[in-house]
Short mmCIF file of C-alpha atoms in Angstrom, two decimals:
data_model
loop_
_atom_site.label_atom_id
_atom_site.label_comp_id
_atom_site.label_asym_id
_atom_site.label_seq_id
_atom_site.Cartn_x
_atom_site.Cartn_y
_atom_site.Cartn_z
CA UNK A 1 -5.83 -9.70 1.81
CA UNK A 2 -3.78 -6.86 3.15
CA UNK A 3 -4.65 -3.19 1.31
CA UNK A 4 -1.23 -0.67 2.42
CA UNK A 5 -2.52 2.39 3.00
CA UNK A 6 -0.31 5.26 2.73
CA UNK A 7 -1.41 9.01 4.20
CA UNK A 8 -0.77 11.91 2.42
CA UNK A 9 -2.11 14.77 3.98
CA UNK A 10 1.77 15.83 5.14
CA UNK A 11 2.81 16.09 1.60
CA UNK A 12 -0.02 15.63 -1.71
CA UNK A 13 -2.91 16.95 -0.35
CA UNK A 14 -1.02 19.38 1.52
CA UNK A 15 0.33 20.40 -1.77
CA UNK A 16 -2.77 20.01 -4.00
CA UNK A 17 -5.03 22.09 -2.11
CA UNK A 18 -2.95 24.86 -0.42
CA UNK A 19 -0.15 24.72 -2.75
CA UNK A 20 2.41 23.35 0.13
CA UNK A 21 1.93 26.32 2.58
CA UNK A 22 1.19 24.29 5.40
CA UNK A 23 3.91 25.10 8.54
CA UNK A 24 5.50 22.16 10.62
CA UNK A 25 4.06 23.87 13.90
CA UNK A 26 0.71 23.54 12.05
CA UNK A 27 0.82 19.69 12.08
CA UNK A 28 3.60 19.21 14.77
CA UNK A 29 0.68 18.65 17.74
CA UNK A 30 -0.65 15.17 15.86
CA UNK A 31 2.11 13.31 14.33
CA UNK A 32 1.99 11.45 17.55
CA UNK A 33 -0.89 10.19 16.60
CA UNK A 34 -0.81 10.17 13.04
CA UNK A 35 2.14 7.17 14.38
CA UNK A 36 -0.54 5.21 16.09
CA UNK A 37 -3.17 5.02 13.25
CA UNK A 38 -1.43 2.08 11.57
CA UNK A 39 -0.50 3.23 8.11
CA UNK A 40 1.53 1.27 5.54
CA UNK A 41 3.90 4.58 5.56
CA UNK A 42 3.64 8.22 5.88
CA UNK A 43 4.30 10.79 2.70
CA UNK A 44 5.38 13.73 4.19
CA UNK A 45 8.82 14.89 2.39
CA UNK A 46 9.82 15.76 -1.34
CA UNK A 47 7.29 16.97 -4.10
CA UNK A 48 7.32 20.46 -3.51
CA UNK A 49 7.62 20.68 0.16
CA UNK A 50 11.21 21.25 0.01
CA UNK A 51 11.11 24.27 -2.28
CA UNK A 52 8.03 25.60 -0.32
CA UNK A 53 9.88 25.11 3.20
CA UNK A 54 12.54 27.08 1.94
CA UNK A 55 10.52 29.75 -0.47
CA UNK A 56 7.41 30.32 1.84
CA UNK A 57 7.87 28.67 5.47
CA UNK A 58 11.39 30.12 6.38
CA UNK A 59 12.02 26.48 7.15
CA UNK A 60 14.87 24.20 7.03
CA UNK A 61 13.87 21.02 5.03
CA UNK A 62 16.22 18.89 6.56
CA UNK A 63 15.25 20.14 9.97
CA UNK A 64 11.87 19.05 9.48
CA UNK A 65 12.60 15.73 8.00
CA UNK A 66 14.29 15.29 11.46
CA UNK A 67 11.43 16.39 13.26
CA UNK A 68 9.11 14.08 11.10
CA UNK A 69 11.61 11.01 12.25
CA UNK A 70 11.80 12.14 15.90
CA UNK A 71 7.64 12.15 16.09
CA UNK A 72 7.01 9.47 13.49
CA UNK A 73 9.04 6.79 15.25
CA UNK A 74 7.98 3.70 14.28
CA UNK A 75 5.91 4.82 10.67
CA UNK A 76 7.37 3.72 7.63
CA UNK A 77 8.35 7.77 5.95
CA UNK A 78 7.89 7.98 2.50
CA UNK A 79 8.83 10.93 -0.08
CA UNK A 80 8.63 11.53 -3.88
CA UNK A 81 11.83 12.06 -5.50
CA UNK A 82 12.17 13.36 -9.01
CA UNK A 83 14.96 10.79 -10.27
CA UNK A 84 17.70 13.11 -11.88
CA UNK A 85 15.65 16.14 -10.98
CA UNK A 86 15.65 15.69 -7.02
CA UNK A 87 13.05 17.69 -6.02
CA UNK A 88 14.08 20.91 -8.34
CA UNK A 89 13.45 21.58 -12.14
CA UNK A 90 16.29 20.66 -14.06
CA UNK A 91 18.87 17.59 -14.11
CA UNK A 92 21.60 17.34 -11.59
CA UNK A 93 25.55 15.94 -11.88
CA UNK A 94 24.95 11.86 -10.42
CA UNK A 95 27.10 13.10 -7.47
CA UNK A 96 24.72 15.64 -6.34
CA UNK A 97 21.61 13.01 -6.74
CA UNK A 98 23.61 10.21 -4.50
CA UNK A 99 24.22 12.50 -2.17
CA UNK A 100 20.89 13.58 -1.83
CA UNK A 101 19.62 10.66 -0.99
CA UNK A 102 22.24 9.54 1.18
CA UNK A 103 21.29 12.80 3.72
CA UNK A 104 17.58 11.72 3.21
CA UNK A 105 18.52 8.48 4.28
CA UNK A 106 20.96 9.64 7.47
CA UNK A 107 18.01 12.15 8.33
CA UNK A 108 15.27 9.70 8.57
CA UNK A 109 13.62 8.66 4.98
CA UNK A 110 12.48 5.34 4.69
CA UNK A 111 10.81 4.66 1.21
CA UNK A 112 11.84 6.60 -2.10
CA UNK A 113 8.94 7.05 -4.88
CA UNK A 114 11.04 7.97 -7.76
CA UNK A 115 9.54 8.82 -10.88
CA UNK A 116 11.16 10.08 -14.11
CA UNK A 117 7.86 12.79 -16.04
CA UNK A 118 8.71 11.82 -19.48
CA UNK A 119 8.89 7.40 -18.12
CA UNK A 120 12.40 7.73 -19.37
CA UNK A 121 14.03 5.01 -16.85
CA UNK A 122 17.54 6.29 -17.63
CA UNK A 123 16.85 9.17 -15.36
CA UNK A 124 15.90 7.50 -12.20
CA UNK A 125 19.15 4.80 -12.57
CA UNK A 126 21.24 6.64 -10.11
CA UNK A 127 18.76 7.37 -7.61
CA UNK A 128 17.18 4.04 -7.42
CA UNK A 129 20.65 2.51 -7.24
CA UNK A 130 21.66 4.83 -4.31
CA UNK A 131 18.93 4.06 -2.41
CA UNK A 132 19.28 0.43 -2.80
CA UNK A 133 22.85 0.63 -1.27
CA UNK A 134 21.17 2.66 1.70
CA UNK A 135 19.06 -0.05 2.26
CA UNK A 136 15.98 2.01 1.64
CA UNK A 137 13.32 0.79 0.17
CA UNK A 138 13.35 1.70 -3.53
CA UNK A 139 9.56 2.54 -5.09
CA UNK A 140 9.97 2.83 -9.00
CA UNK A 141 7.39 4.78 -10.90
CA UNK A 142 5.37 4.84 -13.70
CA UNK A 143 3.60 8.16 -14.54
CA UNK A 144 0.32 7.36 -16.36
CA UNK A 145 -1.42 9.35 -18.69
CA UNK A 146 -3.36 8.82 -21.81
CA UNK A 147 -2.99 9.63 -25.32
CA UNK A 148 -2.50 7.81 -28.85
CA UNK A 149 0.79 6.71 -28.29
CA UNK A 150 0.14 5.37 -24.83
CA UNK A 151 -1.16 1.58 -24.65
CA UNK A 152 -1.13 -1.13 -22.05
CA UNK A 153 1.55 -3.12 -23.92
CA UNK A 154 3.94 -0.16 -23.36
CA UNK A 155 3.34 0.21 -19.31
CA UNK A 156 3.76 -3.29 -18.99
CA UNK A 157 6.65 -3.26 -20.97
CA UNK A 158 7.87 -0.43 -18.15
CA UNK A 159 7.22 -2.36 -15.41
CA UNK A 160 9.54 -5.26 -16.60
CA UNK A 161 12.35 -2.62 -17.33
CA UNK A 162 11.75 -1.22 -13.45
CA UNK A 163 11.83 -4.89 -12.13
CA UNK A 164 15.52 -5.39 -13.91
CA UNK A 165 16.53 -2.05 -12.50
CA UNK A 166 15.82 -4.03 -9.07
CA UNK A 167 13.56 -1.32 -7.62
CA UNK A 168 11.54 -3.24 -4.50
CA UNK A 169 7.65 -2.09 -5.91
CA UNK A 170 6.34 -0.57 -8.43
CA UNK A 171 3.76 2.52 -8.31
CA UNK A 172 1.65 3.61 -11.05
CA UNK A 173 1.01 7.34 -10.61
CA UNK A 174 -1.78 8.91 -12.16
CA UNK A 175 -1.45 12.90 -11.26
CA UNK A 176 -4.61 14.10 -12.92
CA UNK A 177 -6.78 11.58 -11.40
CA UNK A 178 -8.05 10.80 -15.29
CA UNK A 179 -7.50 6.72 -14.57
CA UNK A 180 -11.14 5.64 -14.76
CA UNK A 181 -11.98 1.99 -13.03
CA UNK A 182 -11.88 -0.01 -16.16
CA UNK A 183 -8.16 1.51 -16.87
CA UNK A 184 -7.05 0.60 -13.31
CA UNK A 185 -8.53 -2.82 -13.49
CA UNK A 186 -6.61 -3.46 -16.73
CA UNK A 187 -3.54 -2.05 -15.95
CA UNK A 188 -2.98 -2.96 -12.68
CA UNK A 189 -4.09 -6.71 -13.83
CA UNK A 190 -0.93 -6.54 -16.75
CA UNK A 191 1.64 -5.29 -14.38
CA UNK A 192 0.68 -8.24 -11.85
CA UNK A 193 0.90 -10.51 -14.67
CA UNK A 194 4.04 -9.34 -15.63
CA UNK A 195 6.19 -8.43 -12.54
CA UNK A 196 6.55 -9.98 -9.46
CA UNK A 197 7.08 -6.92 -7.18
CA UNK A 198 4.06 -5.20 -5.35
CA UNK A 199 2.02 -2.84 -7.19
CA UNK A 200 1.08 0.68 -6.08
CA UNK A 201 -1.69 3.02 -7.29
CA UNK A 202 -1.85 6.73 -6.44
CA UNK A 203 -4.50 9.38 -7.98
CA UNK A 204 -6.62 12.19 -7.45
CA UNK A 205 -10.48 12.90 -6.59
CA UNK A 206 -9.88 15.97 -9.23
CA UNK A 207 -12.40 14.04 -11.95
CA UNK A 208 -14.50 12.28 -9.35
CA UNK A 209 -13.21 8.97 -10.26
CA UNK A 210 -10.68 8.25 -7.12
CA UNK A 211 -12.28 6.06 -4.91
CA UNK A 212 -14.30 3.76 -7.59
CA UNK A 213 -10.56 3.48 -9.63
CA UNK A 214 -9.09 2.76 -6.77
CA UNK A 215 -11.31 -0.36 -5.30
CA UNK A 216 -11.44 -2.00 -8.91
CA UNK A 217 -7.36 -1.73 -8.84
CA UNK A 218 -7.63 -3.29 -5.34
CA UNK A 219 -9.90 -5.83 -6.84
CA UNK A 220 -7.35 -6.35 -9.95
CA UNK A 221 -4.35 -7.19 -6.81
CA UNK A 222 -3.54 -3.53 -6.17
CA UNK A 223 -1.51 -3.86 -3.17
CA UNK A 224 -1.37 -0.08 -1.97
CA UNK A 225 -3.31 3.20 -2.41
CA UNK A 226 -2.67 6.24 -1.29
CA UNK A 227 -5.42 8.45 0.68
CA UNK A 228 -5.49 11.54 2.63
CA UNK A 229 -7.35 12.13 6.32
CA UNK A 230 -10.81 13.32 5.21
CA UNK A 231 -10.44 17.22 5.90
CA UNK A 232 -8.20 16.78 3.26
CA UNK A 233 -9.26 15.11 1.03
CA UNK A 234 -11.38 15.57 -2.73
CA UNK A 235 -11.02 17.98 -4.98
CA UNK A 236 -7.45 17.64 -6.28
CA UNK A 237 -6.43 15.79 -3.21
CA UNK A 238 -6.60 12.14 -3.02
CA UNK A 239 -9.83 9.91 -1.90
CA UNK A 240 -10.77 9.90 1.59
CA UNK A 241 -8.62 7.55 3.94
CA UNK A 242 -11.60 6.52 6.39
CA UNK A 243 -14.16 6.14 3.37
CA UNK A 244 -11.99 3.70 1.35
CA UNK A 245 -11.22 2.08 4.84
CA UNK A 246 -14.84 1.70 5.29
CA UNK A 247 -15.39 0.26 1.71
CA UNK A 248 -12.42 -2.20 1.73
CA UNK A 249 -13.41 -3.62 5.06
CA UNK A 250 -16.64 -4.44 3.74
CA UNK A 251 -15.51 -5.66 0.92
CA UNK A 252 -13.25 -7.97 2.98
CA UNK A 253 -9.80 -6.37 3.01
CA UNK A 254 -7.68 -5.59 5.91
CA UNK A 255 -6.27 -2.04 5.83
CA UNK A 256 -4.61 -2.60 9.57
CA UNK A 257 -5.96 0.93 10.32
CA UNK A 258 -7.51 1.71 13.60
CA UNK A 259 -11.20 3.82 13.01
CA UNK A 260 -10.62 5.64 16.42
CA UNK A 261 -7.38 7.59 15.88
CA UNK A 262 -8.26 8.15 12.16
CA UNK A 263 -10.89 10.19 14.04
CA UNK A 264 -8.64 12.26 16.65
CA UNK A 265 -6.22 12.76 13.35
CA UNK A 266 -9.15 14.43 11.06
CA UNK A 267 -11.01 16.19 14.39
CA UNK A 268 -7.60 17.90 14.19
CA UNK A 269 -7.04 19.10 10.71
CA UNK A 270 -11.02 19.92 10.32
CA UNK A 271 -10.15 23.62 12.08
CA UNK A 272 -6.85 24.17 10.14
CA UNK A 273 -8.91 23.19 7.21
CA UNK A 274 -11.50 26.65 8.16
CA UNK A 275 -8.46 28.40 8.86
CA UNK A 276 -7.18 27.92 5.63
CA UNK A 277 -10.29 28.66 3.34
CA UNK A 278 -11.04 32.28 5.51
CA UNK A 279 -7.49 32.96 4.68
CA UNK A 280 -7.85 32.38 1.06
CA UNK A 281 -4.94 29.67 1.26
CA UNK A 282 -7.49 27.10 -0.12
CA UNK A 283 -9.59 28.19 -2.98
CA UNK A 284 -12.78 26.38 -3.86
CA UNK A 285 -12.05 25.91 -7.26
CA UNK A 286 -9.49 23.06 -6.23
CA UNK A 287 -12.52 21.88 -3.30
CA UNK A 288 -14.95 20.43 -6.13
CA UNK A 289 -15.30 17.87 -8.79
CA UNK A 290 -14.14 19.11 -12.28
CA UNK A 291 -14.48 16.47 -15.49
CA UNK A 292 -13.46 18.99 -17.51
CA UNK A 293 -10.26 17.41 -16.17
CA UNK A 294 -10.45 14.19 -17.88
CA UNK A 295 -9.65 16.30 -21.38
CA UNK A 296 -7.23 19.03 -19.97
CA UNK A 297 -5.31 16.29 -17.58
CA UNK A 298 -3.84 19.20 -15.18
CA UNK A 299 -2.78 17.67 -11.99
CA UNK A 300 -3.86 18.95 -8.66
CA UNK A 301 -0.69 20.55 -7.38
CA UNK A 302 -0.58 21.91 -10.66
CA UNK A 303 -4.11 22.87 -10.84
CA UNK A 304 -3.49 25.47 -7.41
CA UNK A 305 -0.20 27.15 -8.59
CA UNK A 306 -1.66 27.73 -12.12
CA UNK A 307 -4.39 29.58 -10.10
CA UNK A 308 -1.91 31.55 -8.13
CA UNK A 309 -0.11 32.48 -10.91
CA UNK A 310 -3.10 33.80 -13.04
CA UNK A 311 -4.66 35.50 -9.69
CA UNK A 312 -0.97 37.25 -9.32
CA UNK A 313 -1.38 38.20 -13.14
CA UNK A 314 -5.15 39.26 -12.89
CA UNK A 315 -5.99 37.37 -15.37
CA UNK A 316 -8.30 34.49 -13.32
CA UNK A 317 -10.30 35.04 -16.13
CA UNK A 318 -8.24 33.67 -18.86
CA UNK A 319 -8.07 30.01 -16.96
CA UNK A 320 -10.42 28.41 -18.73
CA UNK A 321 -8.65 29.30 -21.84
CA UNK A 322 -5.42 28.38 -20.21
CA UNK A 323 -6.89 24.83 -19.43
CA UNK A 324 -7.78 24.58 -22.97
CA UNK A 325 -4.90 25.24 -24.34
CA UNK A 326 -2.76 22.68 -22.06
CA UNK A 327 -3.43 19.63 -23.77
CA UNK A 328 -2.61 21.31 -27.25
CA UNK A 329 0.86 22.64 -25.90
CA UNK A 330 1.39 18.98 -24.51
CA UNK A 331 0.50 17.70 -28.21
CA UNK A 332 2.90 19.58 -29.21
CA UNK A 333 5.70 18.60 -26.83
CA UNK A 334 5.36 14.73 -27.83
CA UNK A 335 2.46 13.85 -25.21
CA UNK A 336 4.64 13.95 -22.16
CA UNK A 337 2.85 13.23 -19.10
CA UNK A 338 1.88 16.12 -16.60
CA UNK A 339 4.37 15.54 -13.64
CA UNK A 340 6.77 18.09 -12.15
CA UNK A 341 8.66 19.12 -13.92
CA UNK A 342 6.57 18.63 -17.37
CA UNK A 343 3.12 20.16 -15.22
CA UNK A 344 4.69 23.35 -14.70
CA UNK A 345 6.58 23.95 -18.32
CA UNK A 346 3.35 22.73 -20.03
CA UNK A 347 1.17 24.88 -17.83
CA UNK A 348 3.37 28.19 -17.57
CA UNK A 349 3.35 27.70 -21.72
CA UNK A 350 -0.01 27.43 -22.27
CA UNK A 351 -0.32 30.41 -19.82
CA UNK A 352 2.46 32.26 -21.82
CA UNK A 353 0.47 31.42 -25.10
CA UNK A 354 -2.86 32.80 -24.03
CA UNK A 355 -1.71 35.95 -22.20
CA UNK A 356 0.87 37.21 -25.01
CA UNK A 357 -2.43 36.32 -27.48
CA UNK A 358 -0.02 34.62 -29.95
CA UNK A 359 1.06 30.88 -29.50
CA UNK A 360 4.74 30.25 -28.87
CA UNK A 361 5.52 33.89 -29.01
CA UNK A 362 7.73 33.53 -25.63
CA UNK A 363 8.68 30.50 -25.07
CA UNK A 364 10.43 29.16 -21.82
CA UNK A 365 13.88 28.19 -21.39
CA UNK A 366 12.69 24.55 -19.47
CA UNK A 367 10.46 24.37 -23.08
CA UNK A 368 13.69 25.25 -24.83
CA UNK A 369 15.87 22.85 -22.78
CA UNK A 370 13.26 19.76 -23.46
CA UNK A 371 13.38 20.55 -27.01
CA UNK A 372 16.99 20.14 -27.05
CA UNK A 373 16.85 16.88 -25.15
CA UNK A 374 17.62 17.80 -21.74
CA UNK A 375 15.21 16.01 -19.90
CA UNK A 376 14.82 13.28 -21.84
CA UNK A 377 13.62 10.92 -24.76
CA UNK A 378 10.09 12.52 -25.25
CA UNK A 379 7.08 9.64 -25.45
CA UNK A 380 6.04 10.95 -28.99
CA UNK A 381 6.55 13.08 -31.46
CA UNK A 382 7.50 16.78 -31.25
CA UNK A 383 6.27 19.05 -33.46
CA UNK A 384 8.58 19.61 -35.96
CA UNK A 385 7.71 23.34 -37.12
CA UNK A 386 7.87 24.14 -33.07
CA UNK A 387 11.40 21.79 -32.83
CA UNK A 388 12.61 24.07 -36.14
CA UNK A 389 11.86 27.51 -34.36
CA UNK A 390 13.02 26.89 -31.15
CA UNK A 391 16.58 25.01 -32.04
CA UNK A 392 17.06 26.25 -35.60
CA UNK A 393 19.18 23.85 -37.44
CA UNK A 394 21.06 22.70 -33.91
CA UNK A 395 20.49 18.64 -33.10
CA UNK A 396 18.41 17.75 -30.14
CA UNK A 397 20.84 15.15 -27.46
CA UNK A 398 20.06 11.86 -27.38
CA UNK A 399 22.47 10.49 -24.77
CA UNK A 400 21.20 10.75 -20.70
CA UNK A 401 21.69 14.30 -20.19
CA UNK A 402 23.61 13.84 -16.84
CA UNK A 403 26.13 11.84 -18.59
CA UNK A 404 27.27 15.85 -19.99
CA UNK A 405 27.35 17.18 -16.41
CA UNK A 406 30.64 17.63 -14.46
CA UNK A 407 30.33 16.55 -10.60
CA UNK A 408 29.36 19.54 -8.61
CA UNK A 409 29.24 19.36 -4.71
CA UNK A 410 32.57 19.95 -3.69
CA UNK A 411 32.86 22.72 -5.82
CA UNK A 412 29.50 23.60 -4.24
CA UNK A 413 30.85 23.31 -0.74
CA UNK A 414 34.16 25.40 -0.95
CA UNK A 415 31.98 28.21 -2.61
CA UNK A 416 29.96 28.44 0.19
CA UNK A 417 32.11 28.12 2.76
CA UNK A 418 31.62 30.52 6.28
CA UNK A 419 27.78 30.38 4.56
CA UNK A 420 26.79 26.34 4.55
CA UNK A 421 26.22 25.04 8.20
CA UNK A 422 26.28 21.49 6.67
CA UNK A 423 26.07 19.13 3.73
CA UNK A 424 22.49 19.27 3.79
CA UNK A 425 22.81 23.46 3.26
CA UNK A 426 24.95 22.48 0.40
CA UNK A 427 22.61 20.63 -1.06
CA UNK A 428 19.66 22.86 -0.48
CA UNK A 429 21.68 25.77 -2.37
CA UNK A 430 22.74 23.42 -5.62
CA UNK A 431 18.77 22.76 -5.61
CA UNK A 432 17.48 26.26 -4.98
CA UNK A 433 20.75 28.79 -5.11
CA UNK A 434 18.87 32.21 -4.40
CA UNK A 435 16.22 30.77 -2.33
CA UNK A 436 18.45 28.93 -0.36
CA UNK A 437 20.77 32.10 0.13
CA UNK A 438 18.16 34.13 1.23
CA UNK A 439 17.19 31.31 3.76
CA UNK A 440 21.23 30.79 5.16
CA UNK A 441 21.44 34.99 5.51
CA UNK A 442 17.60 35.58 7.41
CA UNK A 443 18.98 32.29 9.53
CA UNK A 444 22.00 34.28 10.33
CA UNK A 445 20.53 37.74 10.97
CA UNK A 446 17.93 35.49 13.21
CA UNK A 447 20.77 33.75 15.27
CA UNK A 448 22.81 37.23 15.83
CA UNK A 449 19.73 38.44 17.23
CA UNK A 450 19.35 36.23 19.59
CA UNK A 451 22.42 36.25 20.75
CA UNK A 452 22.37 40.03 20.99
CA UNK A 453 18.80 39.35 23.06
CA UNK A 454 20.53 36.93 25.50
CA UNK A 455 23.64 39.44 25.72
CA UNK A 456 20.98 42.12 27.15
CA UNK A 457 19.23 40.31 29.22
CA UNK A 458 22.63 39.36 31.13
#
């Protein structure tokens, strides 16, 4: 049997140790290479690398998507997509989210992972329909997490709803890396028995449990996991591509990877890797094994921007307060699991409620927009004394949230016209407006100067 691998060190473990800082020039000299090794496909878009390009990098998104596709030539590239979220924070009008992933598609994306945080399936409809007419290859999700309200009977039951949505496989995504072996075995085992469509698994090594959940979900018919190139891998990054090799080909699986270039690709992030820790990029914290996980649930991209944001508070001190307090603000929120954007509200709150000293004091306006229904049908039940001071006496929306949004884009375009270069610029400003802007006018002041450089040396 035939194990898909799927390499993440471009994207998730880029993102869960060094919070997405990592420069296409950084990685540039081995995606040559990184096409040879024989992966099932290559994550290296979406998440947070978009925002980050833009944000941190000073990099064009779409440019590098290009560049991916130009040096990636015959890998299958894959990229996580936040349904009716894209890749920002809130839900966007159905024309902005076809769009989307018809440039993604023009510019070189191959497989959509689309994932909705609270499951609600409503919320990925549009996407996973858009890429279907692309011809791309459609990868529904299910976010797992535990709590009361979450039982086997109800992911199966999820995995028949994405199957009649017509995705093309189904991943189960487990952010916190709090599956355990038993859980994987289980639920991978329903979803086989009750779908007919390939079955994904991605986690973390964040609790230590990666690499034995993932071999008893390859033993329960797992068809795919996802693992990152050595250097970068543990801690809140995924399980180690060449170790789970090694243990499936014992074991008797095929992984279709070749041992020898797996080597040339880690001998060449093992020096970025020290480059990054002297620089402080990658803190250790994120580097070890922490159990402590398996009750707070905080993912690993999660996990390194919660640190950044307490280190730019000086209040590093207060985080293992803050981790305690996470899974009593997601209580409170109906149990939703912690995926972008539900990580970051959840975390910033339980930040918010430990740093002001009283719980709730300030609360967020992504908090106040999920209470009103925004985002979503929550899993459980909200607290109703939170709910009460929060909306007041106003009703929480129950209809899909993007049914109440006007279409956007062209309105979009003729407001930034002399500004947008493209579609794609378009789209990166309705995602990110003052990052984006900031981007377009550095871009322009860069361009005039070279000009003005090439009109001197004439």
């Amino acid at each position: 049997m035939q194990v898909n691998i799927t390499e993440t060190v471009l994207r998730d473990a880029n993102q869960s140790l060094i919070a997405t800082r990592m420069p296409f020039s950084d990685f540039e000299g081995i995606l040559e290479t990184i096409n040879r090794a024989g992966y099932y496909s290559v994550e290296c878009w979406g998440g947070a690398t978009f925002d980050s390009c833009l944000r941190y990098l000073n990099e064009d998104p779409w440019k590098r998507l290009r560049l991916l596709k130009e040096k990636l030539k015959s890998s299958r590239l894959q990229m996580l997509l936040r349904g009716q979220n894209i890749l920002g924070y809130k839900h966007y009008p159905d024309d902005v989210v076809r769009l989307f992933v018809d440039h993604a598609v023009e510019n070189g994306m191959d497989i959509f992972r689309i994932f909705d945080a609270l499951n609600d399936f409503r919320n990925i409809q549009v996407a996973v329909d858009e890429t279907i007419k692309r011809g791309a290859h459609a990868q529904g999700v299910i976010c797992y997490t535990t709590s009361p309200i979450h039982t086997l009977e109800k992911y199966a039951k999820l995995g028949r709803d994405l199957e009649n949505m017509g995705v093309h496989s189904i991943c189960i995504k487990d952010m916190a890396g709090i599956m355990g072996p038993q859980e994987a075995y289980e639920l991978v085992k329903a979803l086989k028995e009750s779908v007919k469509l390939p079955v994904f698994l991605h986690t973390h090594s964040t609790t230590g449990l990666g690499p034995i959940t993932y071999i008893k979900a390859v033993e329960a018919g797992c068809d795919g996991i996802d693992t990152a190139i050595s250097s970068f891998s543990g801690g809140t990054s995924q399980p180690s591509t060449e170790t789970l090799h090694y243990a499936l080909r014992q074991m008797g699986y095929e992984t279709g990877l070749d041992v020898k270039v797996l080597k040339e690709i880690n001998d060449f992030f093992k020096p970025l890797k020290e480059q990054y820790i002297e620089s402080g990029l990658m803190d250790p914290f994120v580097m070890g094994t922490d159990t402590d996980a398996l009750n707070y649930q905080v993912p690993g991209g999660m996990l390194s921007n919660l640190i950044a944001q307490l280190k730019a508070q000086n209040s590093m001190d207060r985080l293992d307060e803050v981790l305690q307090e996470t899974p009593r603000v997601r209580k409170d929120l109906g149990y939703p699991p912690l995926v972008t954007p539900m990580s970051q509200m959840v975390g910033v709150q339980a930040a918010s409620n430990v740093l002001a000293g009283e719980r709730y004091k300030n609360v967020s306006k992504e908090v106040k927009a999920y209470l009103r229904g925004e985002y979503g049908q929550a899993p459980g039940e909200i607290d109703s004394e939170l709910q009460k001071k929060v909306l007041g006496n106003e009703k929480p929306i129950t209809q899909r949230f993007a049914d109440t949004l006007e279409p956007e884009f062209q309105k979009i375009k003729e407001k930034l016209k002399g500004v947008a270069q493209s579609d794609e610029d378009v789209l990166s400003y309705i995602l990110f407006p003052q990052i984006a802007e900031k981007f377009f006018n550095e871009r322009q002041e860069s361009t005039a100067l070279k000009v003005s450089y090439k009109i001197m040396k004439v």
